[in-house]
mmCIF file of C-alpha atoms and ligand atoms in Angstrom:
data_model
loop_
_atom_site.group_PDB
_atom_site.id
_atom_site.type_symbol
_atom_site.label_atom_id
_atom_site.label_comp_id
_atom_site.label_asym_id
_atom_site.label_seq_id
_atom_site.Cartn_x
_atom_site.Cartn_y
_atom_site.Cartn_z
ATOM 1 C CA MET K 1 -38.010 -54.400 64.049
ATOM 2 C CA LYS K 2 -40.969 -56.794 63.996
ATOM 3 C CA TYR K 3 -42.932 -54.598 61.593
ATOM 4 C CA MET K 4 -40.029 -53.544 59.386
ATOM 5 C CA LYS K 5 -38.638 -55.004 56.175
ATOM 6 C CA LYS K 6 -35.990 -57.680 56.771
ATOM 7 C CA SER K 7 -33.740 -56.070 54.163
ATOM 8 C CA PHE K 8 -33.583 -52.900 56.310
ATOM 9 C CA SER K 9 -32.623 -54.670 59.524
ATOM 10 C CA LYS K 10 -28.936 -53.680 59.280
ATOM 11 C CA MET K 11 -29.608 -49.991 58.593
ATOM 12 C CA VAL K 12 -28.292 -47.518 61.139
ATOM 13 C CA PRO K 13 -29.277 -43.857 61.472
ATOM 14 C CA TYR K 14 -26.943 -41.222 59.975
ATOM 15 C CA HIS K 15 -25.676 -39.494 63.069
ATOM 16 C CA SER K 16 -23.253 -36.664 63.557
ATOM 17 C CA GLY K 17 -24.212 -35.866 67.162
ATOM 18 C CA LEU K 18 -25.300 -32.449 68.412
ATOM 19 C CA ILE K 19 -22.394 -30.677 70.090
ATOM 20 C CA THR K 20 -23.154 -27.402 71.843
ATOM 21 C CA ASP K 21 -19.882 -26.639 73.603
ATOM 22 C CA GLY K 22 -16.395 -26.525 72.124
ATOM 23 C CA ILE K 23 -14.924 -26.151 68.648
ATOM 24 C CA ILE K 24 -17.066 -27.954 66.107
ATOM 25 C CA LEU K 25 -15.082 -29.081 63.078
ATOM 26 C CA ASN K 26 -16.876 -32.332 62.294
ATOM 27 C CA ALA K 27 -19.804 -31.551 59.967
ATOM 28 C CA ASN K 28 -18.409 -29.330 57.188
ATOM 29 C CA GLU K 29 -20.405 -26.370 58.434
ATOM 30 C CA SER K 30 -19.305 -22.773 57.995
ATOM 31 C CA PRO K 31 -17.696 -21.256 61.083
ATOM 32 C CA TYR K 32 -19.534 -18.049 60.195
ATOM 33 C CA GLU K 33 -23.129 -16.918 60.349
ATOM 34 C CA PRO K 34 -24.496 -15.635 57.028
ATOM 35 C CA PRO K 35 -23.369 -12.042 56.329
ATOM 36 C CA LEU K 36 -25.135 -9.419 58.440
ATOM 37 C CA ASN K 37 -27.139 -7.925 55.553
ATOM 38 C CA VAL K 38 -28.437 -11.419 54.676
ATOM 39 C CA LYS K 39 -29.394 -12.152 58.273
ATOM 40 C CA GLU K 40 -31.134 -8.808 58.692
ATOM 41 C CA GLU K 41 -33.110 -9.250 55.484
ATOM 42 C CA ILE K 42 -34.166 -12.745 56.566
ATOM 43 C CA LYS K 43 -35.360 -11.436 59.932
ATOM 44 C CA LYS K 44 -37.469 -8.756 58.235
ATOM 45 C CA ALA K 45 -38.923 -11.250 55.761
ATOM 46 C CA VAL K 46 -40.142 -13.480 58.608
ATOM 47 C CA ASN K 47 -42.690 -10.798 59.509
ATOM 48 C CA GLU K 48 -44.293 -11.150 56.098
ATOM 49 C CA ILE K 49 -44.831 -14.927 56.283
ATOM 50 C CA GLU K 50 -48.426 -16.107 56.215
ATOM 51 C CA PHE K 51 -47.996 -18.886 58.741
ATOM 52 C CA ASN K 52 -51.490 -20.298 58.158
ATOM 53 C CA ARG K 53 -50.730 -21.078 54.493
ATOM 54 C CA TYR K 54 -48.770 -23.913 52.906
ATOM 55 C CA PRO K 55 -45.514 -22.977 51.162
ATOM 56 C CA ASP K 56 -45.385 -22.341 47.413
ATOM 57 C CA MET K 57 -44.847 -25.904 46.220
ATOM 58 C CA ASP K 58 -43.334 -24.669 42.949
ATOM 59 C CA GLU K 59 -40.811 -22.464 44.818
ATOM 60 C CA VAL K 60 -41.368 -19.874 42.100
ATOM 61 C CA GLU K 61 -39.576 -16.937 43.714
ATOM 62 C CA LEU K 62 -36.664 -19.001 44.952
ATOM 63 C CA ASN K 63 -36.136 -20.780 41.644
ATOM 64 C CA LYS K 64 -36.277 -17.405 39.882
ATOM 65 C CA ALA K 65 -33.557 -16.075 42.183
ATOM 66 C CA ILE K 66 -31.366 -19.160 41.649
ATOM 67 C CA GLY K 67 -32.004 -18.943 37.902
ATOM 68 C CA ALA K 68 -31.045 -15.253 37.869
ATOM 69 C CA HIS K 69 -27.845 -16.008 39.772
ATOM 70 C CA TYR K 70 -26.665 -18.575 37.224
ATOM 71 C CA GLY K 71 -28.385 -17.123 34.158
ATOM 72 C CA ILE K 72 -30.534 -20.228 33.655
ATOM 73 C CA ASP K 73 -34.214 -20.995 33.152
ATOM 74 C CA PRO K 74 -35.966 -21.331 36.570
ATOM 75 C CA GLU K 75 -37.943 -24.259 35.168
ATOM 76 C CA CYS K 76 -34.675 -26.197 35.079
ATOM 77 C CA ILE K 77 -34.334 -25.914 38.863
ATOM 78 C CA THR K 78 -36.091 -27.582 41.775
ATOM 79 C CA CYS K 79 -35.508 -27.339 45.512
ATOM 80 C CA GLY K 80 -35.607 -29.871 48.295
ATOM 81 C CA VAL K 81 -35.136 -30.358 52.013
ATOM 82 C CA GLY K 82 -31.391 -30.200 51.652
ATOM 83 C CA SER K 83 -29.791 -31.780 48.622
ATOM 84 C CA ASP K 84 -30.329 -34.987 50.615
ATOM 85 C CA GLU K 85 -34.019 -35.000 49.699
ATOM 86 C CA LEU K 86 -33.283 -34.432 46.015
ATOM 87 C CA LEU K 87 -30.608 -37.135 45.881
ATOM 88 C CA ASP K 88 -33.001 -39.564 47.549
ATOM 89 C CA VAL K 89 -35.755 -38.698 45.051
ATOM 90 C CA VAL K 90 -33.440 -39.089 42.046
ATOM 91 C CA PHE K 91 -32.271 -42.514 43.214
ATOM 92 C CA ARG K 92 -35.918 -43.535 43.546
ATOM 93 C CA CYS K 93 -36.787 -42.108 40.111
ATOM 94 C CA VAL K 94 -33.935 -43.844 38.319
ATOM 95 C CA LEU K 95 -33.353 -47.222 39.936
ATOM 96 C CA GLU K 96 -35.217 -50.512 39.767
ATOM 97 C CA PRO K 97 -34.246 -53.221 42.283
ATOM 98 C CA GLY K 98 -31.022 -54.864 41.121
ATOM 99 C CA ASP K 99 -29.772 -51.849 39.126
ATOM 100 C CA THR K 100 -26.160 -50.817 39.487
ATOM 101 C CA VAL K 101 -24.838 -47.509 40.797
ATOM 102 C CA LEU K 102 -21.177 -46.507 40.507
ATOM 103 C CA GLY K 103 -19.429 -43.942 42.661
ATOM 104 C CA PHE K 104 -15.885 -43.078 43.650
ATOM 105 C CA SER K 105 -14.933 -44.326 47.090
ATOM 106 C CA PRO K 106 -14.552 -43.021 49.728
ATOM 107 C CA SER K 107 -17.345 -40.526 49.145
ATOM 108 C CA PHE K 108 -20.565 -39.260 50.758
ATOM 109 C CA SER K 109 -21.977 -42.236 52.664
ATOM 110 C CA MET K 110 -25.619 -41.496 51.793
ATOM 111 C CA TYR K 111 -25.104 -42.566 48.147
ATOM 112 C CA GLN K 112 -24.813 -46.150 49.250
ATOM 113 C CA VAL K 113 -27.765 -45.793 51.637
ATOM 114 C CA PHE K 114 -30.029 -44.332 48.928
ATOM 115 C CA THR K 115 -28.983 -47.133 46.581
ATOM 116 C CA GLU K 116 -29.784 -49.802 49.131
ATOM 117 C CA LEU K 117 -33.149 -48.225 49.985
ATOM 118 C CA VAL K 118 -34.333 -49.020 46.474
ATOM 119 C CA GLY K 119 -32.667 -52.432 46.299
ATOM 120 C CA GLY K 120 -29.868 -51.286 43.998
ATOM 121 C CA ASN K 121 -26.303 -52.477 43.928
ATOM 122 C CA TYR K 122 -23.649 -49.879 44.837
ATOM 123 C CA ILE K 123 -20.221 -50.530 43.322
ATOM 124 C CA PRO K 124 -17.405 -48.384 44.730
ATOM 125 C CA VAL K 125 -14.667 -47.215 42.370
ATOM 126 C CA TYR K 126 -11.514 -46.807 44.438
ATOM 127 C CA GLY K 127 -8.699 -44.346 43.894
ATOM 128 C CA ASP K 128 -5.031 -45.302 43.637
ATOM 129 C CA SER K 129 -2.942 -46.391 46.641
ATOM 130 C CA ASN K 130 -3.035 -42.760 47.797
ATOM 131 C CA MET K 131 -6.832 -42.539 47.355
ATOM 132 C CA ILE K 132 -6.570 -40.232 44.333
ATOM 133 C CA PHE K 133 -9.458 -40.873 41.929
ATOM 134 C CA SER K 134 -8.849 -41.477 38.246
ATOM 135 C CA VAL K 135 -11.369 -40.442 35.619
ATOM 136 C CA ASP K 136 -10.000 -43.099 33.246
ATOM 137 C CA THR K 137 -10.653 -45.796 35.844
ATOM 138 C CA MET K 138 -14.225 -44.519 36.282
ATOM 139 C CA ILE K 139 -14.792 -44.631 32.509
ATOM 140 C CA GLU K 140 -13.435 -48.210 32.376
ATOM 141 C CA LYS K 141 -15.659 -49.278 35.289
ATOM 142 C CA ILE K 142 -18.697 -47.695 33.638
ATOM 143 C CA LYS K 143 -17.988 -49.799 30.509
ATOM 144 C CA GLU K 144 -17.522 -52.902 32.643
ATOM 145 C CA HIS K 145 -20.638 -52.563 34.858
ATOM 146 C CA ASN K 146 -23.127 -50.673 32.677
ATOM 147 C CA PRO K 147 -24.632 -48.704 35.612
ATOM 148 C CA LYS K 148 -27.964 -46.850 35.573
ATOM 149 C CA LEU K 149 -26.590 -44.067 37.758
ATOM 150 C CA VAL K 150 -23.099 -42.657 38.380
ATOM 151 C CA LEU K 151 -22.304 -40.435 41.373
ATOM 152 C CA ILE K 152 -19.591 -37.824 41.082
ATOM 153 C CA CYS K 153 -18.963 -35.662 44.119
ATOM 154 C CA THR K 154 -16.569 -32.808 43.426
ATOM 155 C CA PRO K 155 -14.901 -31.541 45.520
ATOM 156 C CA ASN K 156 -15.283 -34.959 47.052
ATOM 157 C CA ASN K 157 -16.492 -35.483 50.597
ATOM 158 C CA PRO K 158 -14.371 -36.592 52.483
ATOM 159 C CA THR K 159 -11.102 -36.441 50.489
ATOM 160 C CA GLY K 160 -11.521 -32.906 49.078
ATOM 161 C CA GLN K 161 -10.390 -33.938 45.583
ATOM 162 C CA TYR K 162 -11.655 -31.634 42.835
ATOM 163 C CA ILE K 163 -12.319 -32.981 39.360
ATOM 164 C CA GLU K 164 -11.822 -30.467 36.576
ATOM 165 C CA GLU K 165 -14.788 -29.618 34.368
ATOM 166 C CA LYS K 166 -13.173 -31.137 31.284
ATOM 167 C CA ASP K 167 -12.678 -34.434 33.117
ATOM 168 C CA VAL K 168 -16.267 -34.478 34.365
ATOM 169 C CA ARG K 169 -17.341 -33.916 30.758
ATOM 170 C CA ARG K 170 -15.264 -36.945 29.695
ATOM 171 C CA ILE K 171 -17.213 -39.114 32.143
ATOM 172 C CA ILE K 172 -20.570 -37.653 31.066
ATOM 173 C CA GLU K 173 -19.802 -38.151 27.385
ATOM 174 C CA SER K 174 -18.595 -41.732 27.895
ATOM 175 C CA THR K 175 -21.996 -43.085 28.931
ATOM 176 C CA ASP K 176 -25.757 -43.040 28.686
ATOM 177 C CA ALA K 177 -26.106 -43.568 32.426
ATOM 178 C CA LEU K 178 -27.519 -40.681 34.428
ATOM 179 C CA ILE K 179 -24.717 -38.691 36.059
ATOM 180 C CA ALA K 180 -25.567 -37.213 39.460
ATOM 181 C CA LEU K 181 -23.022 -34.447 39.926
ATOM 182 C CA ASP K 182 -22.929 -33.469 43.588
ATOM 183 C CA LEU K 183 -21.431 -29.987 43.862
ATOM 184 C CA ALA K 184 -22.195 -29.389 47.545
ATOM 185 C CA TYR K 185 -18.707 -27.886 48.096
ATOM 186 C CA ILE K 186 -18.016 -26.345 44.677
ATOM 187 C CA ASP K 187 -18.248 -22.757 45.954
ATOM 188 C CA PHE K 188 -14.937 -23.394 47.738
ATOM 189 C CA ALA K 189 -13.289 -24.633 44.517
ATOM 190 C CA LYS K 190 -11.708 -22.951 41.491
ATOM 191 C CA ASN K 191 -14.734 -23.045 39.260
ATOM 192 C CA ASP K 192 -18.451 -23.754 39.692
ATOM 193 C CA TYR K 193 -19.576 -25.645 36.588
ATOM 194 C CA CYS K 194 -23.116 -26.516 37.767
ATOM 195 C CA ARG K 195 -24.562 -25.173 34.490
ATOM 196 C CA ILE K 196 -23.134 -28.044 32.454
ATOM 197 C CA ALA K 197 -26.245 -30.015 33.480
ATOM 198 C CA LEU K 198 -28.117 -28.042 30.854
ATOM 199 C CA GLU K 199 -25.818 -29.124 28.017
ATOM 200 C CA TYR K 200 -26.556 -32.830 28.348
ATOM 201 C CA ASP K 201 -29.598 -35.100 28.680
ATOM 202 C CA ASN K 202 -27.967 -37.286 31.279
ATOM 203 C CA VAL K 203 -26.778 -34.898 33.996
ATOM 204 C CA ILE K 204 -28.336 -33.524 37.173
ATOM 205 C CA THR K 205 -26.263 -31.180 39.324
ATOM 206 C CA PHE K 206 -26.957 -30.820 43.033
ATOM 207 C CA LYS K 207 -26.108 -27.784 45.132
ATOM 208 C CA THR K 208 -26.947 -26.740 48.663
ATOM 209 C CA PHE K 209 -27.391 -23.750 50.953
ATOM 210 C CA SER K 210 -25.802 -25.774 53.786
ATOM 211 C CA LYS K 211 -22.112 -25.158 53.102
ATOM 212 C CA ALA K 212 -20.707 -21.951 51.562
ATOM 213 C CA MET K 213 -24.046 -20.178 52.066
ATOM 214 C CA ALA K 214 -23.818 -20.955 55.805
ATOM 215 C CA LEU K 215 -27.479 -21.998 56.124
ATOM 216 C CA PRO K 216 -27.633 -25.686 57.065
ATOM 217 C CA SER K 217 -30.339 -24.756 59.592
ATOM 218 C CA ILE K 218 -32.879 -24.048 56.827
ATOM 219 C CA ARG K 219 -32.354 -27.441 55.093
ATOM 220 C CA CYS K 220 -32.495 -26.312 51.485
ATOM 221 C CA GLY K 221 -30.748 -27.662 48.426
ATOM 222 C CA TYR K 222 -31.434 -27.539 44.692
ATOM 223 C CA ALA K 223 -31.043 -29.577 41.555
ATOM 224 C CA ILE K 224 -30.369 -28.263 38.050
ATOM 225 C CA SER K 225 -31.177 -30.297 34.952
ATOM 226 C CA ASN K 226 -33.271 -30.308 31.782
ATOM 227 C CA ARG K 227 -37.015 -29.846 32.214
ATOM 228 C CA ASP K 228 -37.839 -33.532 31.753
ATOM 229 C CA ASN K 229 -35.607 -34.549 34.640
ATOM 230 C CA ILE K 230 -36.806 -31.674 36.828
ATOM 231 C CA ASP K 231 -40.470 -32.513 36.103
ATOM 232 C CA MET K 232 -39.826 -36.104 37.165
ATOM 233 C CA ILE K 233 -38.210 -35.002 40.437
ATOM 234 C CA ASN K 234 -41.140 -32.662 41.089
ATOM 235 C CA ALA K 235 -43.608 -35.467 40.470
ATOM 236 C CA VAL K 236 -41.921 -37.748 43.006
ATOM 237 C CA LYS K 237 -40.794 -35.451 45.833
ATOM 238 C CA ALA K 238 -43.144 -34.817 48.746
ATOM 239 C CA PRO K 239 -45.493 -31.872 48.203
ATOM 240 C CA TYR K 240 -44.693 -28.647 50.099
ATOM 241 C CA SER K 241 -41.452 -30.096 51.442
ATOM 242 C CA VAL K 242 -39.480 -26.830 51.400
ATOM 243 C CA THR K 243 -40.927 -24.531 54.043
ATOM 244 C CA THR K 244 -41.931 -20.928 53.375
ATOM 245 C CA PHE K 245 -39.202 -19.768 55.737
ATOM 246 C CA SER K 246 -36.540 -21.851 53.970
ATOM 247 C CA GLN K 247 -37.590 -20.542 50.573
ATOM 248 C CA LEU K 248 -37.410 -16.957 51.793
ATOM 249 C CA ALA K 249 -34.057 -17.338 53.510
ATOM 250 C CA ALA K 250 -32.521 -19.188 50.555
ATOM 251 C CA LYS K 251 -33.825 -16.591 48.106
ATOM 252 C CA ILE K 252 -32.273 -13.782 50.127
ATOM 253 C CA ALA K 253 -28.971 -15.654 50.407
ATOM 254 C CA ILE K 254 -28.573 -16.417 46.700
ATOM 255 C CA SER K 255 -29.666 -12.889 45.737
ATOM 256 C CA ASN K 256 -26.816 -11.589 47.916
ATOM 257 C CA PHE K 257 -24.195 -14.106 46.866
ATOM 258 C CA ASP K 258 -21.557 -11.360 46.526
ATOM 259 C CA SER K 259 -21.846 -10.604 50.253
ATOM 260 C CA TYR K 260 -20.446 -14.083 50.947
ATOM 261 C CA LYS K 261 -17.240 -13.487 48.991
ATOM 262 C CA ASN K 262 -15.119 -12.423 51.977
ATOM 263 C CA GLN K 263 -16.080 -15.330 54.189
ATOM 264 C CA ILE K 264 -15.669 -17.878 51.405
ATOM 265 C CA ASP K 265 -12.218 -16.432 50.562
ATOM 266 C CA GLU K 266 -11.279 -16.549 54.234
ATOM 267 C CA ILE K 267 -12.248 -20.230 54.509
ATOM 268 C CA LYS K 268 -10.249 -21.035 51.361
ATOM 269 C CA SER K 269 -7.126 -19.280 52.582
ATOM 270 C CA GLU K 270 -7.443 -20.885 56.024
ATOM 271 C CA ARG K 271 -7.839 -24.285 54.331
ATOM 272 C CA ASP K 272 -4.594 -23.749 52.445
ATOM 273 C CA ARG K 273 -2.824 -22.613 55.626
ATOM 274 C CA VAL K 274 -4.040 -25.598 57.702
ATOM 275 C CA TYR K 275 -3.035 -27.929 54.855
ATOM 276 C CA LYS K 276 0.489 -26.494 54.713
ATOM 277 C CA ASP K 277 0.922 -26.581 58.486
ATOM 278 C CA LEU K 278 -0.245 -30.189 58.780
ATOM 279 C CA LYS K 279 2.010 -31.166 55.895
ATOM 280 C CA LYS K 280 4.984 -29.427 57.536
ATOM 281 C CA LEU K 281 4.259 -31.433 60.683
ATOM 282 C CA GLY K 282 4.644 -34.586 58.597
ATOM 283 C CA PHE K 283 1.021 -35.762 58.322
ATOM 284 C CA ASN K 284 -0.363 -37.406 55.223
ATOM 285 C CA VAL K 285 -2.859 -34.693 54.199
ATOM 286 C CA TYR K 286 -4.942 -34.506 51.043
ATOM 287 C CA GLU K 287 -5.089 -31.464 48.808
ATOM 288 C CA SER K 288 -8.594 -30.068 49.109
ATOM 289 C CA GLU K 289 -10.777 -27.666 47.166
ATOM 290 C CA ALA K 290 -13.514 -27.898 49.797
ATOM 291 C CA ASN K 291 -13.981 -26.486 53.323
ATOM 292 C CA PHE K 292 -12.376 -29.514 54.958
ATOM 293 C CA ILE K 293 -9.175 -31.526 54.867
ATOM 294 C CA TYR K 294 -8.758 -35.278 54.908
ATOM 295 C CA VAL K 295 -5.816 -36.430 56.999
ATOM 296 C CA LEU K 296 -4.280 -39.671 58.111
ATOM 297 C CA MET K 297 -3.012 -39.338 61.665
ATOM 298 C CA ASP K 298 -2.500 -41.318 64.802
ATOM 299 C CA ASP K 299 -5.593 -41.548 67.038
ATOM 300 C CA LYS K 300 -3.625 -40.007 69.915
ATOM 301 C CA TYR K 301 -4.030 -36.579 68.241
ATOM 302 C CA ASN K 302 -7.787 -36.980 68.177
ATOM 303 C CA ASP K 303 -7.765 -37.946 71.859
ATOM 304 C CA LEU K 304 -5.896 -34.742 72.636
ATOM 305 C CA LEU K 305 -8.267 -32.683 70.520
ATOM 306 C CA LEU K 306 -11.224 -34.238 72.341
ATOM 307 C CA ASN K 307 -9.629 -33.369 75.689
ATOM 308 C CA ASN K 308 -9.582 -29.788 74.435
ATOM 309 C CA LYS K 309 -13.199 -29.981 73.242
ATOM 310 C CA ILE K 310 -12.176 -29.804 69.594
ATOM 311 C CA TYR K 311 -14.346 -32.126 67.522
ATOM 312 C CA ILE K 312 -13.252 -33.462 64.129
ATOM 313 C CA ARG K 313 -14.753 -36.318 62.119
ATOM 314 C CA LYS K 314 -13.279 -39.785 62.633
ATOM 315 C CA PHE K 315 -13.991 -42.338 59.894
ATOM 316 C CA LYS K 316 -11.918 -45.153 61.332
ATOM 317 C CA SER K 317 -8.732 -45.507 63.310
ATOM 318 C CA GLY K 318 -6.147 -43.162 61.782
ATOM 319 C CA VAL K 319 -8.517 -41.560 59.239
ATOM 320 C CA TYR K 320 -9.978 -38.104 59.896
ATOM 321 C CA ARG K 321 -11.686 -35.161 58.236
ATOM 322 C CA ILE K 322 -11.153 -31.697 59.673
ATOM 323 C CA THR K 323 -13.640 -28.977 58.767
ATOM 324 C CA ILE K 324 -11.998 -25.575 58.367
ATOM 325 C CA GLY K 325 -13.039 -23.271 61.184
ATOM 326 C CA SER K 326 -12.373 -19.612 61.882
ATOM 327 C CA LYS K 327 -8.735 -18.478 62.137
ATOM 328 C CA GLU K 328 -8.887 -18.686 65.949
ATOM 329 C CA GLU K 329 -10.416 -22.168 65.874
ATOM 330 C CA ASN K 330 -7.824 -23.418 63.397
ATOM 331 C CA ASN K 331 -5.040 -21.903 65.513
ATOM 332 C CA LYS K 332 -6.290 -23.811 68.555
ATOM 333 C CA LEU K 333 -6.478 -27.053 66.582
ATOM 334 C CA LEU K 334 -2.957 -26.611 65.213
ATOM 335 C CA GLU K 335 -1.620 -25.633 68.624
ATOM 336 C CA VAL K 336 -2.929 -28.838 70.251
ATOM 337 C CA ILE K 337 -1.470 -30.960 67.454
ATOM 338 C CA LYS K 338 1.884 -29.106 67.487
ATOM 339 C CA ASN K 339 2.200 -29.420 71.258
ATOM 340 C CA ALA K 340 1.798 -33.162 70.945
HETATM 341 N N1 LIG O 401 -23.714 -34.019 49.354
HETATM 342 C C1 LIG O 401 -22.591 -34.033 50.062
HETATM 343 C C2 LIG O 401 -21.332 -34.414 49.380
HETATM 344 C C3 LIG O 401 -22.595 -33.720 51.427
HETATM 345 O O1 LIG O 401 -21.460 -33.768 52.124
HETATM 346 C C4 LIG O 401 -23.816 -33.371 52.035
HETATM 347 C C5 LIG O 401 -23.913 -33.007 53.494
HETATM 348 N N2 LIG O 401 -23.124 -33.617 54.355
HETATM 349 C C6 LIG O 401 -24.958 -33.368 51.249
HETATM 350 C C7 LIG O 401 -24.878 -33.682 49.918
HETATM 351 C C8 LIG O 401 -26.303 -33.048 51.826
HETATM 352 O O2 LIG O 401 -26.357 -31.727 52.182
HETATM 353 P P1 LIG O 401 -27.716 -30.995 52.504
HETATM 354 O O3 LIG O 401 -28.785 -32.047 52.611
HETATM 355 O O4 LIG O 401 -27.469 -30.293 53.778
HETATM 356 O O5 LIG O 401 -27.951 -30.077 51.342
#
């Protein structure tokens, strides 16, 4: 630590641990590989890569494919090494030391980290006694704290709560702050409203290939906003950050979005089944529009799951997030819990 900034001395690495054996339900990954046609096309495309050349730093082909998918101008899109890179860049573009960021809590832990990296002040906006977020409370807190940046994650990681488009619009229209709308899990929800970023000056939406598109291995995410905001992100992010392979794989995935329908539908129906079963067993479970379920349960259940090599995410004693697995994986999880 001798050579590092004092203000960073309490930082700890984000760590989810690499598990290679057992049932992995701790990182909101898809239990499925990408559809076969997508995988085959990716394999073929690898042969065409010119490995001795840098990637296209403007991601022209990929942004065109994303633009075609949503019917939006490719110049209003930029890609990053996961949406993590783009979130990090936006925090750095927007915040001066001492600026305030508001976000619902609990939510994705990196928002606070990115805020602290630039010396900002992260103010959590809590839900009610049952951790349900209120848009009215957020609007009040925005008036009270006058933030530079507001984070809205919907469906929210880790609680799964989905905020309707009209309610997100109420937040956007209540303020001049920049709204970072993190839609990492929106493909599992009722309605993907990522295009609303183009109707306002103050909105950037973030999406990722890591969740519904089943490609966390390629580390690719994208941001959608007006050209001014996208130009600023492009000016600040590291050159050539998205590899040629990632661009190719992501392009193939988004161009074949329809091939994902079955597996996304399967995850959604399994989510609803696991929710109902856990509720029937008497657990305090949260309604989710994502590919995971937040649940309050005694730690003894987690101990039993661990004995059976079933890994879920523990936040603190009694507070867990279960990623939805395949039918067989979910059956095993429910069986262990039921037997207890
Ligand atoms: N936003 C949310 C809400 C997430 O849960 C995650 C991943 N855990 C990310 C962004 C980052 O995803 P990626 O960098 O893989 O695109």
